[in-house]
């Protein structure tokens, strides 16, 4: 801690505050301005994900002659939703036909938007994408550890309240017993104890224990109601030792991360509503089903060879400049003559193989039986989490939840190696430890393992040595500039793709205009 | 703390868990069943708030002959929304004409529904009331103390992260320095330090300080972005001493209260959508503009005198039974012959005088300028809080926020004594300390001070001595049974009104059928 010193008057505090580094809310600088006439310069954009479409939109409006080549049959890249009727074929050939009910969907890629991702939020507003709250935090959802509490999931509110209460008690009592007199002023000691009582639900002996006070946070044993028997009764806290040994504290601060803080948002109807909105603007510039196989440049221009995936024909495209938003996992496999520095950067990035499941159940048993409306339950089982839909709350009929989202590499590799039917089998098996209703209520499902997604081979780029190579990935390489979440410090987020693209085209435009 | 003992295996933990009192999610028992034929017994219900309409709906469907008398010109009582075109006249005669734009509204009474208020949630589903998330917690909203930090509002995330981090540091270091060896086992000591690092964003020396780790929770000085300059830089924490002396910790646990935990809900379009939905079901039973002036009962039945507030005529109604949902603040002023016990209970309850403001601004500057989407900012100024709309996020055009919600009695009394124009003036003056845009962007407003609301004279009932009197308020008093939030342990909540009503009519029905 910097200092626990004497307090100062508000003028002094204010002076101190001003010396604290200003906190900038976002690196997004607002709508880009590309002044100056590019005189019809031709730009070829590789990839119609968000980075590619932002570039297409802004460069066309600045006067460029723009063409976009896209491997897939539609726009969006990882900004992707799967709905009933969709078919998805992964690397290796396994094909899943999605049979979700009605408008149900799952977002295999990005699925939530933080409140400070102003680039995404701004384009959503400009392009008319309707947003709704994404419920990240749910105090009534579970933390589950198969090796603690007999494998019985615990409500987040119980673990969180009891951990906070009992650690507050430990500290308040230590302060009160003069054990910390050497590091605290007497004025701060008093305020600290008072604050710990308030935030930790401690009584006036600084104890956290069963009673009305703790129950007002963790929930009552018998909740308050009406009638003769309306008075509530207290619930019993879980001991600190049990919580500590359960390891469940590992998830307590998840929703306090800047990227996960309330409020978060999602597009109404699925994340690809953003892709669709961009495609309405620039779809006419995109040539779909075009697999780029070669990217060559010289001082005169850029030449790209691509295969039409429907006909098998190889075609070529030429341009003055190229914005390459192809993931490095794919770019590294292409025939290209990029500089050694950029090539080294491309090879420095690997891609995570996260697995995600969309599981449809006959009814919202998590709402109807367990009163969990949106939010996330965490587990130590390989599925890692279950996220309940934030949309269609309280409706009847089938609904889709996120049946798992893996981060751990070892687990991801195992799921990536499985066939779709086995992945579903395991997601149901693991999930049923948290929700026994799984086996009875399951209707249909789909899973995406990102190492097998043909157009990216992973879910997002991770730098082995960012310090050495990042600037070479950013730098305009003669006539080619790279963009995408991988070329940013906002990796894995839509915001990274958008800000990277804006940064890249800003510098490209400057080079075109000013040389 | 009960015990910080040796850890046990999972079987022992499970056994321990089972001995812990079961936590019941809600006191709502599901849709009421009123079996048995009441043989056309007539019930007079006083008040068409939620308690009265629940009684009307369920008793009619059980076969009773039901009539409802309501003072107001419409149903809902405190479940009330004010919109453009509405006119509201308070006690003392001051009339406010609401001039909000379009569908904008403010809920002067209840405004949010906790996830465990299953009675409200169930009726909303049965009656087709669409719900949307109410954003209670917003890490980007402010905590404001006019006497700290030079009066500059602080972001919730800064105060919360820095408080948690530095108190975690204090405790982790105390444990690491063996200052708590007498109260912790060595196994728990290790796990406790590990947990404090994880939840407090401490480094491996157990320190909370400026750096990537703390910035990932409190926000960066320069946020991560793209381009050459994309790397983030850390922000500087506020010292624990400054936080302690600011008193801002007083609001940190607000959204951890059971009643405020995420997720919360609100009806799409205003809280009175619930009232309107009930009124669609039972509106034909309600006689509006009927001010009850006398309630008399004897062994033969109940006789009520009421005034038609439009004509001034006094009329009477008779019934076998009466469900009285009139607030005790009003009932106490009526001519009645209720038992001395019930009369004492009625007189034991007083009503809070909270003030609330709906302020409409030309644009959502809190979203556009300050990136606050829903949630609550807290202040030590008399308005106590500002709550930003959870609906219509990201839209352009005028929007209404809750410009204050007072709990403190002294402040409430002052606002209750003011005329509407002065109340608005002060809300703007106080609010502008948090949002200087107030004065520039203000469009129109309305305020409700609950001591002057003619049909209730306060916002909810508070018992002076609940232990002595509550059961007498619950008990069927010969032919009259009382219901409403005041006759519950869920005071001030819609859920209290609903559960109280269900409890009351259940017992009344039993008496009718079984004597």
Short mmCIF file of C-alpha atoms in Angstrom, two decimals, chain A residues 146-394:
data_model
loop_
_atom_site.label_atom_id
_atom_site.label_comp_id
_atom_site.label_asym_id
_atom_site.label_seq_id
_atom_site.Cartn_x
_atom_site.Cartn_y
_atom_site.Cartn_z
CA UNK A 146 -16.59 -31.50 -7.70
CA UNK A 147 -14.22 -32.05 -4.78
CA UNK A 148 -15.85 -29.75 -2.21
CA UNK A 149 -19.15 -29.81 -0.35
CA UNK A 150 -19.74 -33.35 -1.60
CA UNK A 151 -19.88 -32.01 -5.14
CA UNK A 152 -22.95 -29.93 -4.31
CA UNK A 153 -23.00 -26.57 -6.12
CA UNK A 154 -23.02 -23.54 -3.85
CA UNK A 155 -24.86 -20.31 -4.58
CA UNK A 156 -22.52 -17.46 -5.45
CA UNK A 157 -24.16 -15.25 -2.80
CA UNK A 158 -23.33 -17.72 -0.05
CA UNK A 159 -19.66 -18.12 -0.89
CA UNK A 160 -19.21 -14.40 -1.64
CA UNK A 161 -20.99 -13.13 1.47
CA UNK A 162 -19.40 -15.63 3.84
CA UNK A 163 -15.91 -15.08 2.45
CA UNK A 164 -16.24 -11.30 2.64
CA UNK A 165 -17.82 -11.45 6.08
CA UNK A 166 -15.23 -13.72 7.63
CA UNK A 167 -12.18 -12.07 6.09
CA UNK A 168 -13.61 -8.72 7.24
CA UNK A 169 -14.04 -10.19 10.70
CA UNK A 170 -10.43 -11.39 10.79
CA UNK A 171 -9.12 -7.99 9.80
CA UNK A 172 -11.48 -5.99 12.03
CA UNK A 173 -10.58 -8.10 15.05
CA UNK A 174 -6.87 -7.88 14.30
CA UNK A 175 -7.16 -4.09 14.13
CA UNK A 176 -9.30 -3.95 17.23
CA UNK A 177 -6.79 -6.11 19.11
CA UNK A 178 -4.07 -3.60 18.20
CA UNK A 179 -2.23 -6.09 16.05
CA UNK A 180 -1.87 -3.59 13.20
CA UNK A 181 -1.10 -0.44 15.15
CA UNK A 182 2.28 -0.15 13.46
CA UNK A 183 0.76 0.18 9.98
CA UNK A 184 -2.40 2.19 10.67
CA UNK A 185 -3.09 5.57 12.24
CA UNK A 186 -5.60 5.55 15.05
CA UNK A 187 -8.03 7.57 12.93
CA UNK A 188 -7.79 5.05 10.10
CA UNK A 189 -8.14 2.17 12.54
CA UNK A 190 -11.55 3.38 13.63
CA UNK A 191 -12.74 4.08 10.10
CA UNK A 192 -11.40 0.74 8.91
CA UNK A 193 -13.31 -1.19 11.55
CA UNK A 194 -16.45 0.79 10.79
CA UNK A 195 -16.06 0.12 7.06
CA UNK A 196 -15.46 -3.59 7.60
CA UNK A 197 -18.62 -3.81 9.67
CA UNK A 198 -20.58 -2.12 6.89
CA UNK A 199 -19.18 -4.07 3.96
CA UNK A 200 -18.75 -7.38 5.78
CA UNK A 201 -22.08 -7.45 7.64
CA UNK A 202 -20.32 -7.66 11.01
CA UNK A 203 -22.11 -7.09 14.29
CA UNK A 204 -20.91 -4.60 16.90
CA UNK A 205 -18.44 -7.11 18.28
CA UNK A 206 -16.93 -7.32 14.77
CA UNK A 207 -18.28 -10.85 14.35
CA UNK A 208 -19.77 -12.35 11.25
CA UNK A 209 -22.34 -14.88 12.29
CA UNK A 210 -25.78 -16.32 11.65
CA UNK A 211 -28.33 -13.58 12.13
CA UNK A 212 -30.47 -11.00 10.43
CA UNK A 213 -27.43 -8.97 9.38
CA UNK A 214 -25.59 -11.68 7.47
CA UNK A 215 -28.84 -13.12 6.14
CA UNK A 216 -29.73 -9.81 4.54
CA UNK A 217 -26.80 -10.47 2.19
CA UNK A 218 -26.50 -14.25 1.95
CA UNK A 219 -30.22 -14.97 2.10
CA UNK A 220 -32.38 -16.13 4.98
CA UNK A 221 -32.97 -19.67 6.15
CA UNK A 222 -36.66 -18.96 6.04
CA UNK A 223 -37.18 -15.83 3.95
CA UNK A 224 -39.37 -12.96 5.13
CA UNK A 225 -42.99 -13.37 4.12
CA UNK A 226 -46.48 -12.56 5.28
CA UNK A 227 -48.99 -14.01 7.73
CA UNK A 228 -48.47 -15.09 11.33
CA UNK A 229 -45.37 -16.95 10.31
CA UNK A 230 -43.95 -14.11 8.22
CA UNK A 231 -40.84 -13.35 10.24
CA UNK A 232 -37.64 -14.55 8.63
CA UNK A 233 -35.12 -16.82 10.27
CA UNK A 234 -31.39 -16.63 9.77
CA UNK A 235 -29.29 -18.93 7.65
CA UNK A 236 -26.01 -20.49 8.76
CA UNK A 237 -22.84 -19.24 7.16
CA UNK A 238 -20.32 -21.65 5.68
CA UNK A 239 -17.09 -21.57 7.67
CA UNK A 240 -14.13 -19.68 6.26
CA UNK A 241 -12.02 -22.82 6.43
CA UNK A 242 -14.48 -24.73 4.26
CA UNK A 243 -14.53 -21.91 1.73
CA UNK A 244 -10.75 -21.56 1.73
CA UNK A 245 -10.20 -25.28 1.23
CA UNK A 246 -12.91 -25.50 -1.46
CA UNK A 247 -11.01 -23.10 -3.70
CA UNK A 248 -14.34 -21.53 -4.66
CA UNK A 249 -12.98 -18.06 -3.88
CA UNK A 250 -11.18 -18.33 -7.22
CA UNK A 251 -14.27 -17.09 -9.04
CA UNK A 252 -15.42 -14.39 -6.64
CA UNK A 253 -13.77 -11.47 -8.42
CA UNK A 254 -14.68 -12.55 -11.95
CA UNK A 255 -17.43 -9.98 -12.36
CA UNK A 256 -15.18 -7.29 -10.89
CA UNK A 257 -12.78 -7.50 -13.81
CA UNK A 258 -13.03 -4.41 -15.98
CA UNK A 259 -14.02 -6.61 -18.94
CA UNK A 260 -16.78 -8.30 -16.95
CA UNK A 261 -18.16 -5.49 -14.83
CA UNK A 262 -21.86 -4.76 -14.93
CA UNK A 263 -23.38 -3.56 -17.13
CA UNK A 264 -22.44 -5.63 -20.17
CA UNK A 265 -24.38 -5.86 -23.43
CA UNK A 266 -25.30 -8.17 -26.28
CA UNK A 267 -27.08 -7.55 -29.56
CA UNK A 268 -30.74 -8.51 -29.50
CA UNK A 269 -31.05 -11.68 -31.59
CA UNK A 270 -27.41 -12.83 -31.58
CA UNK A 271 -23.92 -11.41 -31.89
CA UNK A 272 -23.95 -11.71 -35.68
CA UNK A 273 -26.53 -8.92 -35.82
CA UNK A 274 -23.41 -6.73 -35.79
CA UNK A 275 -21.96 -8.67 -38.73
CA UNK A 276 -25.25 -8.47 -40.58
CA UNK A 277 -25.45 -4.72 -39.99
CA UNK A 278 -21.97 -4.21 -41.45
CA UNK A 279 -22.82 -6.52 -44.34
CA UNK A 280 -25.85 -4.39 -45.17
CA UNK A 281 -23.42 -1.48 -45.62
CA UNK A 282 -20.54 -3.14 -47.44
CA UNK A 283 -21.90 -6.50 -48.63
CA UNK A 284 -21.72 -5.26 -52.23
CA UNK A 285 -17.93 -4.98 -51.90
CA UNK A 286 -17.43 -8.53 -50.64
CA UNK A 287 -16.65 -11.52 -52.82
CA UNK A 288 -17.60 -14.56 -50.71
CA UNK A 289 -16.31 -18.15 -51.01
CA UNK A 290 -12.91 -16.79 -51.91
CA UNK A 291 -9.99 -18.56 -50.29
CA UNK A 292 -6.83 -16.50 -50.56
CA UNK A 293 -3.85 -18.74 -51.32
CA UNK A 294 -1.16 -16.22 -52.24
CA UNK A 295 -0.35 -12.66 -51.28
CA UNK A 296 2.49 -11.01 -53.23
CA UNK A 297 3.53 -7.40 -53.25
CA UNK A 298 6.13 -5.21 -54.89
CA UNK A 299 6.64 -1.48 -55.19
CA UNK A 300 3.95 -1.27 -57.87
CA UNK A 301 1.16 -3.00 -55.97
CA UNK A 302 -0.35 -6.09 -54.44
CA UNK A 303 -1.36 -9.26 -56.20
CA UNK A 304 -3.52 -11.90 -54.59
CA UNK A 305 -4.46 -15.35 -55.84
CA UNK A 306 -7.60 -16.92 -54.47
CA UNK A 307 -9.64 -19.99 -55.04
CA UNK A 308 -13.37 -19.89 -55.60
CA UNK A 309 -14.38 -22.60 -53.09
CA UNK A 310 -17.54 -23.47 -55.03
CA UNK A 311 -15.94 -23.89 -58.47
CA UNK A 312 -12.37 -24.68 -57.54
CA UNK A 313 -11.20 -21.99 -59.99
CA UNK A 314 -8.15 -19.94 -59.07
CA UNK A 315 -8.53 -16.23 -59.69
CA UNK A 316 -6.43 -13.18 -59.08
CA UNK A 317 -7.04 -9.71 -57.74
CA UNK A 318 -4.73 -6.72 -57.88
CA UNK A 319 -4.70 -3.49 -55.96
CA UNK A 320 -2.52 -0.62 -54.88
CA UNK A 321 -2.79 -1.49 -51.23
CA UNK A 322 -3.89 -4.37 -49.05
CA UNK A 323 -5.51 -4.48 -45.61
CA UNK A 324 -4.93 -8.01 -44.44
CA UNK A 325 -7.28 -9.05 -41.62
CA UNK A 326 -6.65 -12.76 -42.13
CA UNK A 327 -5.78 -14.38 -38.78
CA UNK A 328 -2.05 -15.05 -38.50
CA UNK A 329 -2.83 -18.75 -38.08
CA UNK A 330 -4.07 -18.71 -41.68
CA UNK A 331 -1.76 -16.04 -43.09
CA UNK A 332 1.23 -18.08 -41.92
CA UNK A 333 0.14 -20.92 -44.17
CA UNK A 334 -0.27 -18.78 -47.29
CA UNK A 335 2.28 -18.27 -50.00
CA UNK A 336 3.38 -14.68 -49.36
CA UNK A 337 6.37 -12.40 -49.78
CA UNK A 338 5.88 -10.27 -46.71
CA UNK A 339 9.00 -8.91 -45.04
CA UNK A 340 11.00 -11.16 -42.73
CA UNK A 341 10.05 -8.93 -39.80
CA UNK A 342 6.31 -9.27 -40.44
CA UNK A 343 6.73 -12.96 -41.21
CA UNK A 344 8.41 -13.45 -37.86
CA UNK A 345 5.54 -11.62 -36.19
CA UNK A 346 2.99 -13.78 -37.99
CA UNK A 347 4.78 -16.88 -36.78
CA UNK A 348 4.96 -15.57 -33.24
CA UNK A 349 1.22 -15.79 -32.67
CA UNK A 350 -0.58 -18.97 -31.72
CA UNK A 351 -4.29 -19.47 -31.30
CA UNK A 352 -6.29 -20.81 -28.41
CA UNK A 353 -8.52 -23.82 -29.02
CA UNK A 354 -11.45 -23.01 -26.71
CA UNK A 355 -14.53 -25.18 -26.95
CA UNK A 356 -18.07 -23.82 -26.67
CA UNK A 357 -21.41 -25.55 -26.56
CA UNK A 358 -24.92 -24.38 -27.31
CA UNK A 359 -27.32 -26.75 -25.59
CA UNK A 360 -31.05 -26.48 -26.07
CA UNK A 361 -33.38 -27.72 -23.36
CA UNK A 362 -37.12 -28.24 -23.47
CA UNK A 363 -37.68 -25.59 -20.82
CA UNK A 364 -35.78 -23.04 -18.73
CA UNK A 365 -35.40 -25.29 -15.71
CA UNK A 366 -32.61 -23.05 -14.40
CA UNK A 367 -35.19 -20.27 -14.14
CA UNK A 368 -38.26 -22.30 -13.24
CA UNK A 369 -36.67 -24.70 -10.74
CA UNK A 370 -33.61 -22.82 -9.53
CA UNK A 371 -34.45 -19.14 -10.01
CA UNK A 372 -31.32 -18.39 -12.00
CA UNK A 373 -32.07 -15.72 -14.58
CA UNK A 374 -29.03 -15.20 -16.78
CA UNK A 375 -25.50 -15.09 -15.47
CA UNK A 376 -22.84 -17.73 -15.13
CA UNK A 377 -22.26 -20.80 -12.97
CA UNK A 378 -18.62 -21.83 -12.60
CA UNK A 379 -17.33 -25.36 -12.20
CA UNK A 380 -13.99 -27.12 -11.87
CA UNK A 381 -15.22 -29.70 -14.40
CA UNK A 382 -13.77 -29.43 -17.92
CA UNK A 383 -16.75 -27.40 -19.26
CA UNK A 384 -15.58 -24.64 -16.84
CA UNK A 385 -18.85 -22.73 -16.89
CA UNK A 386 -22.50 -22.71 -17.83
CA UNK A 387 -23.98 -19.41 -18.94
CA UNK A 388 -27.72 -18.95 -18.92
CA UNK A 389 -29.37 -16.90 -21.64
CA UNK A 390 -29.83 -13.20 -20.84
CA UNK A 391 -32.59 -12.96 -23.40
CA UNK A 392 -36.12 -14.33 -23.44
CA UNK A 393 -36.12 -14.43 -19.64
CA UNK A 394 -39.29 -15.91 -18.11
#
